Coordinates of C-alpha atoms (C1' of nucleotides) in Angstrom, one line a residue:
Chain A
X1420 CA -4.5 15.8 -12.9
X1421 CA -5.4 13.8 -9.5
X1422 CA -3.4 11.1 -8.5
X1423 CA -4.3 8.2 -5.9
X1424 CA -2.7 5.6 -4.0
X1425 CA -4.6 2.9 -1.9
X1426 CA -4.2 -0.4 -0.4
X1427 CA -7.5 -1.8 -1.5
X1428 CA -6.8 -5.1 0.1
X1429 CA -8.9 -7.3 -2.7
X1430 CA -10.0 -5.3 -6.0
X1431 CA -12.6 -8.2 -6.0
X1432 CA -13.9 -7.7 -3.0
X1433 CA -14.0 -4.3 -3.0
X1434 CA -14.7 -3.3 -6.6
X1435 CA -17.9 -0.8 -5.8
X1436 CA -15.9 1.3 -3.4
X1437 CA -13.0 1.5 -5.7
X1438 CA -15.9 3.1 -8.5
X1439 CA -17.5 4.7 -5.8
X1440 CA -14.1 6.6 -4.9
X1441 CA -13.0 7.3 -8.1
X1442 CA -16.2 9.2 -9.2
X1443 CA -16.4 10.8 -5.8
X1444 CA -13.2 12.1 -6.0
X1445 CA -13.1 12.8 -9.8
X1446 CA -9.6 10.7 -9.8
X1447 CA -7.8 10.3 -13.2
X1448 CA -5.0 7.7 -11.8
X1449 CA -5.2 5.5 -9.3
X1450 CA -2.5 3.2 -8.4
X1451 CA -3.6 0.1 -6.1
X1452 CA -1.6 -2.2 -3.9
X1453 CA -2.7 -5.6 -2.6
X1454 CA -5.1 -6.0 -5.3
X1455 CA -5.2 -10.1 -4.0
X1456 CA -6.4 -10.9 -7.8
X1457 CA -4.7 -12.7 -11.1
X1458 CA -4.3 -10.6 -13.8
X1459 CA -6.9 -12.5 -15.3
X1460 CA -9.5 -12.0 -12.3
X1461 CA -9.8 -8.1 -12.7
X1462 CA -13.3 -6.5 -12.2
X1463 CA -12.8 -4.9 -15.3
X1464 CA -16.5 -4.5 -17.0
X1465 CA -17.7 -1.1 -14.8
X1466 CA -14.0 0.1 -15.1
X1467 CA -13.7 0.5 -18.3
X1468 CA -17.2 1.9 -19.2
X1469 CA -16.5 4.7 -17.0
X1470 CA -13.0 5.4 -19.4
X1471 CA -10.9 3.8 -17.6
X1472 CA -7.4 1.5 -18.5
X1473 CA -6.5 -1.2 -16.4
X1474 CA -3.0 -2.6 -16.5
X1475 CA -2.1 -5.1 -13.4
X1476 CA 0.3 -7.4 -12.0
X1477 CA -0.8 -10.2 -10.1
X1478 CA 0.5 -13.7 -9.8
X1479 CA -1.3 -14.8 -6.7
X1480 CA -3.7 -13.9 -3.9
X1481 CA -1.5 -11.8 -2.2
X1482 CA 0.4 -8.8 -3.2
X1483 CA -0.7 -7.8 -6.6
X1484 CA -0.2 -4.2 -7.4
X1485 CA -2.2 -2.2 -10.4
X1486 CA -2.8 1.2 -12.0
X1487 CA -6.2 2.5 -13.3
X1488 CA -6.3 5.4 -15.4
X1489 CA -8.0 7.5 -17.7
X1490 CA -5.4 9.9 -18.8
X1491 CA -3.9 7.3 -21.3
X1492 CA -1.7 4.4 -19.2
X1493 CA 1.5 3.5 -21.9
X1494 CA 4.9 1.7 -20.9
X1495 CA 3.6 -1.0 -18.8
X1496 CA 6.6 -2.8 -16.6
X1497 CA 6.4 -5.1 -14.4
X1498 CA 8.8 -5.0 -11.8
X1499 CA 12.1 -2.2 -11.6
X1500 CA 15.5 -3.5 -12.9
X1501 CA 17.2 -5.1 -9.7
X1502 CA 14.0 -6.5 -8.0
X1503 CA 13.9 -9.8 -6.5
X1504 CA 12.0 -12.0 -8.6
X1505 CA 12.1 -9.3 -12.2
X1506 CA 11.7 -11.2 -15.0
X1507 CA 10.2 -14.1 -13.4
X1508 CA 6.8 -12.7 -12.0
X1509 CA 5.8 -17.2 -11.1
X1510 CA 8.4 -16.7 -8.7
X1511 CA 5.5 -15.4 -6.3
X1512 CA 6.0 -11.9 -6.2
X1513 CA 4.2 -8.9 -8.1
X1514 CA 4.5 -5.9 -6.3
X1515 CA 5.7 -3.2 -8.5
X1516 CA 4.4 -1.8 -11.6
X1517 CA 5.2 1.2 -13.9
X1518 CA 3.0 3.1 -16.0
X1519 CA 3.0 6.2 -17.5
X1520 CA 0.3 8.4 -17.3
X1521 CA -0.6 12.4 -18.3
X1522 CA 3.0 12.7 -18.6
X1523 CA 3.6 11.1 -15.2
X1524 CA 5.5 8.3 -14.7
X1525 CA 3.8 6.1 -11.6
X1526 CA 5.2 3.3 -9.6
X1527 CA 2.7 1.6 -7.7
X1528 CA 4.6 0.0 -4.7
X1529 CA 3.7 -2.9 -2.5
X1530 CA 6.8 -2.9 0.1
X1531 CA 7.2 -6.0 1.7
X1532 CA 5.5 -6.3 5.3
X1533 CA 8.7 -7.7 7.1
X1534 CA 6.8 -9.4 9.3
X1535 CA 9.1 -9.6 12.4
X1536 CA 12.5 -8.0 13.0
X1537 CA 14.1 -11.8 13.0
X1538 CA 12.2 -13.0 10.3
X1539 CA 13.6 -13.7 7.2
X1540 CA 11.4 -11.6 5.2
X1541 CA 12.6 -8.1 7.3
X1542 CA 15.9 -8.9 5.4
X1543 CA 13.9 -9.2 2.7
X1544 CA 12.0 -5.9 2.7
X1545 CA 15.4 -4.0 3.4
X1546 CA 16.9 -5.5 0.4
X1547 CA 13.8 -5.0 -1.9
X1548 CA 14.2 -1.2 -0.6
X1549 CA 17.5 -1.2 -1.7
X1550 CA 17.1 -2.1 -5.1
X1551 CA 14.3 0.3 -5.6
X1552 CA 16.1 3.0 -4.4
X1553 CA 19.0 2.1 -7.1
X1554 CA 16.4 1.4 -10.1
X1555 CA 14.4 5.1 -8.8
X1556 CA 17.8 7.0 -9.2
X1557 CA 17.5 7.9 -12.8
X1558 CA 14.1 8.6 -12.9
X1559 CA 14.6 11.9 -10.8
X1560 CA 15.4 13.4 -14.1
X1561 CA 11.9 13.5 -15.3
X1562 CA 8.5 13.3 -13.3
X1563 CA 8.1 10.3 -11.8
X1564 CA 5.8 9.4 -8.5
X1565 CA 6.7 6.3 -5.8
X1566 CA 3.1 5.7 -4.7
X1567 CA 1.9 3.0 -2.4
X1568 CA 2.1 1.2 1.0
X1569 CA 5.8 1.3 2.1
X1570 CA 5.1 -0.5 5.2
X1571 CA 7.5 1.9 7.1
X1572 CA 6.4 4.8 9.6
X1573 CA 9.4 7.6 9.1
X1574 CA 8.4 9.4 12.4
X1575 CA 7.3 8.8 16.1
X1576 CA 4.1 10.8 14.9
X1577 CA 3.6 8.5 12.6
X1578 CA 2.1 6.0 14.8
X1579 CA -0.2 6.0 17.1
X1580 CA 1.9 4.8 20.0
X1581 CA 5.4 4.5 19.5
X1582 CA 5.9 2.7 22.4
X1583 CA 3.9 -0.4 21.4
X1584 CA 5.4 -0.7 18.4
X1585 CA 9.5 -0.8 20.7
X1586 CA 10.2 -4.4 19.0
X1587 CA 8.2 -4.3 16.1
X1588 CA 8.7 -3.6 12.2
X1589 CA 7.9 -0.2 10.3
X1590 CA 9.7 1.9 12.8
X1591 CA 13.2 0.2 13.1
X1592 CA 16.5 2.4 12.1
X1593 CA 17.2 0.0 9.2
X1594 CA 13.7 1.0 8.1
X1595 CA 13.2 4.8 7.9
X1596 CA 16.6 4.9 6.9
X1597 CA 15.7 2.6 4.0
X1598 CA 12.6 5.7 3.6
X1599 CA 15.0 8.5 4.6
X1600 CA 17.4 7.2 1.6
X1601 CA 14.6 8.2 -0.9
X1602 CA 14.4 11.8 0.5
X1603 CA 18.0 12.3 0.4
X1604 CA 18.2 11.6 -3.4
X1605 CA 15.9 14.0 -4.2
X1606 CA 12.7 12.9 -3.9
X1607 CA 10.0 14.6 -1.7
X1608 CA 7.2 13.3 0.4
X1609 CA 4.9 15.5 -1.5
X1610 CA 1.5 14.3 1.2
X1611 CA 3.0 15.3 4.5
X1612 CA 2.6 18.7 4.4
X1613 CA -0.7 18.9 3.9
X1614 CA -2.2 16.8 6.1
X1615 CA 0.7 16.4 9.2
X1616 CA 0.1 14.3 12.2
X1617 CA -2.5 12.6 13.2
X1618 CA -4.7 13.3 10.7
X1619 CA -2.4 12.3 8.2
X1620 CA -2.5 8.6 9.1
X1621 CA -3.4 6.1 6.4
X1622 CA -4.0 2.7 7.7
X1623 CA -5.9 1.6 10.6
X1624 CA -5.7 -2.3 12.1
X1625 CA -9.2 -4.1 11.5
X1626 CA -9.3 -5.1 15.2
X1627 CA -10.5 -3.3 18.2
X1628 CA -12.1 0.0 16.6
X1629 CA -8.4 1.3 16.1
X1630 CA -10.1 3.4 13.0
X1631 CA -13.0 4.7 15.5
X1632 CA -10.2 6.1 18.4
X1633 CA -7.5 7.2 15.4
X1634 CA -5.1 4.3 16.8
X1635 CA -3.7 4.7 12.8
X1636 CA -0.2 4.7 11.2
X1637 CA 1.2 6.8 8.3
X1638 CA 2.9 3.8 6.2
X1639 CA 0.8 5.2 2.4
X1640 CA 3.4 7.8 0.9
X1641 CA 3.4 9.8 -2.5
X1642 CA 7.3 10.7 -3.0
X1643 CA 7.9 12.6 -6.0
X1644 CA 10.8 13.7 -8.4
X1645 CA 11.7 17.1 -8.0
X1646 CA 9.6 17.5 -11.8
X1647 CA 6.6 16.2 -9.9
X1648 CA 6.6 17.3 -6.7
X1649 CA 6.9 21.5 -8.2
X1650 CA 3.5 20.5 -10.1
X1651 CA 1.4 19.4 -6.7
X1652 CA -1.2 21.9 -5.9
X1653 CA -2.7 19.6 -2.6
X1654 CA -3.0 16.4 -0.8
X1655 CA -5.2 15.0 1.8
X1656 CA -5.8 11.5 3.0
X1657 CA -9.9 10.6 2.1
X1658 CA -10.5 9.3 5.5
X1659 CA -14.5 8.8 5.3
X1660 CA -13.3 6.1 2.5
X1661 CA -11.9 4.0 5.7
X1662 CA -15.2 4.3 8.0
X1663 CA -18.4 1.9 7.6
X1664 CA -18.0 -1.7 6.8
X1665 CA -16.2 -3.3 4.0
X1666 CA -13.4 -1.0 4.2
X1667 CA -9.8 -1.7 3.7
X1668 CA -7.9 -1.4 6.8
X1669 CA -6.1 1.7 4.4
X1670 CA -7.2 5.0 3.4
X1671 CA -7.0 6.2 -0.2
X1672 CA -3.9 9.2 -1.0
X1673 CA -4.8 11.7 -3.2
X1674 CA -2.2 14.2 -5.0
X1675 CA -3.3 16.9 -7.3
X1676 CA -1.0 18.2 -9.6
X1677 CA -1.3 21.7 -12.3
X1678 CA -1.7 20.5 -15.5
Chain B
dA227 C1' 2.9 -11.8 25.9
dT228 C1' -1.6 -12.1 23.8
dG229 C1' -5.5 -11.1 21.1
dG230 C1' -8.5 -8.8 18.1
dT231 C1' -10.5 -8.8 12.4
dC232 C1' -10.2 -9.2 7.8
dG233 C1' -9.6 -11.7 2.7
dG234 C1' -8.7 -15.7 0.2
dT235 C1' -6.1 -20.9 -3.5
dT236 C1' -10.1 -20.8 3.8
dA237 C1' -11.0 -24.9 8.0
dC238 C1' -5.1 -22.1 7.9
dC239 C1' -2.0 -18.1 6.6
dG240 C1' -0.7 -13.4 6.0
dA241 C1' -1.7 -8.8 7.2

DNA sequence: ATGGTCGGTTACCGA
């Protein structure tokens, strides 16, 4: 089975690359983050008539997060236990979703930005980290995937100058301890290896050519349950998908796993 | 410290 992640940054928008990648690739799951679209303003038509399900979560035009798949896509939730906002999706925020798919249970994950280190929302996105990291606990018992833009860079390597980002979010201690917690439970950054430094980057900032001169960050992760992360076979970051125009500003994750 | 470029409920905000 192959497994993606990607900010897509608007599905709408950006609907033929997202076909485009999937038959390139041959990708039976893909799990998308800031999808920017209602539930009820997917692209759906060219989706499904390539065999694809669609299940989403989107309440507004920001951070919805969905899961396309053609390996059957069953146990839809919205939200984990514990997250700010479950059960009451109006509230503004829809940035989790669970599916299960090939066997695989995938969580596509939107981590809040955090903006600035004195903003409210960096509170925010520590305690949304939190949560998750209770609500993932029991599911290191079966296979289970946290996919998606975690909005943290674990390591200096990680960005492409560590010492522009000195005051800035996605590298602060608070932060990649918030990651590091996730690794200590038991589940594995099953990506890394396979692609290290550099090259392994995943998002680029739109302005001045940072994608041309690899000015990137590493902030798209697949962790995995130890069930999942014995079955992955490879991983590399599809970086061509970021060149051109009408990109997202991130790359698409890919994860293939024996059957 | 600022600015640059995207997308969308667009003449601003969030990333």
């Amino acid at each position: 089975m192959r497994l993606a992640t990607w900010n897509v940054n608007s599905l709408r928008s950006r609907i033929g690359r997202v076909e485009a990648f999937l038959e390139r690739h041959d990708v039976d799951v893909l799990a998308l983050q800031e999808t920017k679209a209602r539930d009820d303003q997917l692209p759906l038509m060219g989706l499904q008539s390539m065999g694809y399900e669609v299940a989403s979560a989107g309440v507004n035009q920001w951070n919805g997060v969905a899961v396309i798949s053609r390996v059957g896509l069953d146990d839809v939730e919205v939200g984990f236990p514990g997250m700010p906002g479950w059960g009451d999706p109006v509230a503004g925020e829809a940035r989790a979703i669970g599916v299960t798919c090939g066997g695989v249970r995938v969580w596509s994950l939107y981590v809040p930005n955090g903006r600035k280190v004195d903003d409210p929302h960096y509170v925010y996105k520590l305690d949304w980290l939190a949560r998750l990291r209770a609500a993932a606990q029991p599911w290191l018992d079966g296979p289970t995937a946290l996919v998606g833009d975690w909005n943290i860079a674990p390591l200096d390597e990680d960005v492409f100058d560590i010492a522009a980002f000195a005051r800035s979010t996605h590298v602060t201690a608070p932060e990649r301890a918030a990651f590091q917690a996730f690794l200590d439970d038991g589940y594995a950054d099953v990506v890394r290896p396979h692609s290290p430094g550099p090259g392994g980057y995943t998002y680029w900032d739109y302005y001045r050519q940072r994608f041309e001169r690899n000015r990137g960050m590493r902030i798209d992760f697949v962790l995995g349950s130890p069930a999942f992360a014995s079955a992955v076979t490879g991983a590399f970051v599809d970086r061509d998908e970021r060149a051109g125009t009408g990109a997202s500003d991130h790359a698409p994750v890919v994860v293939d796993l024996a059957d």
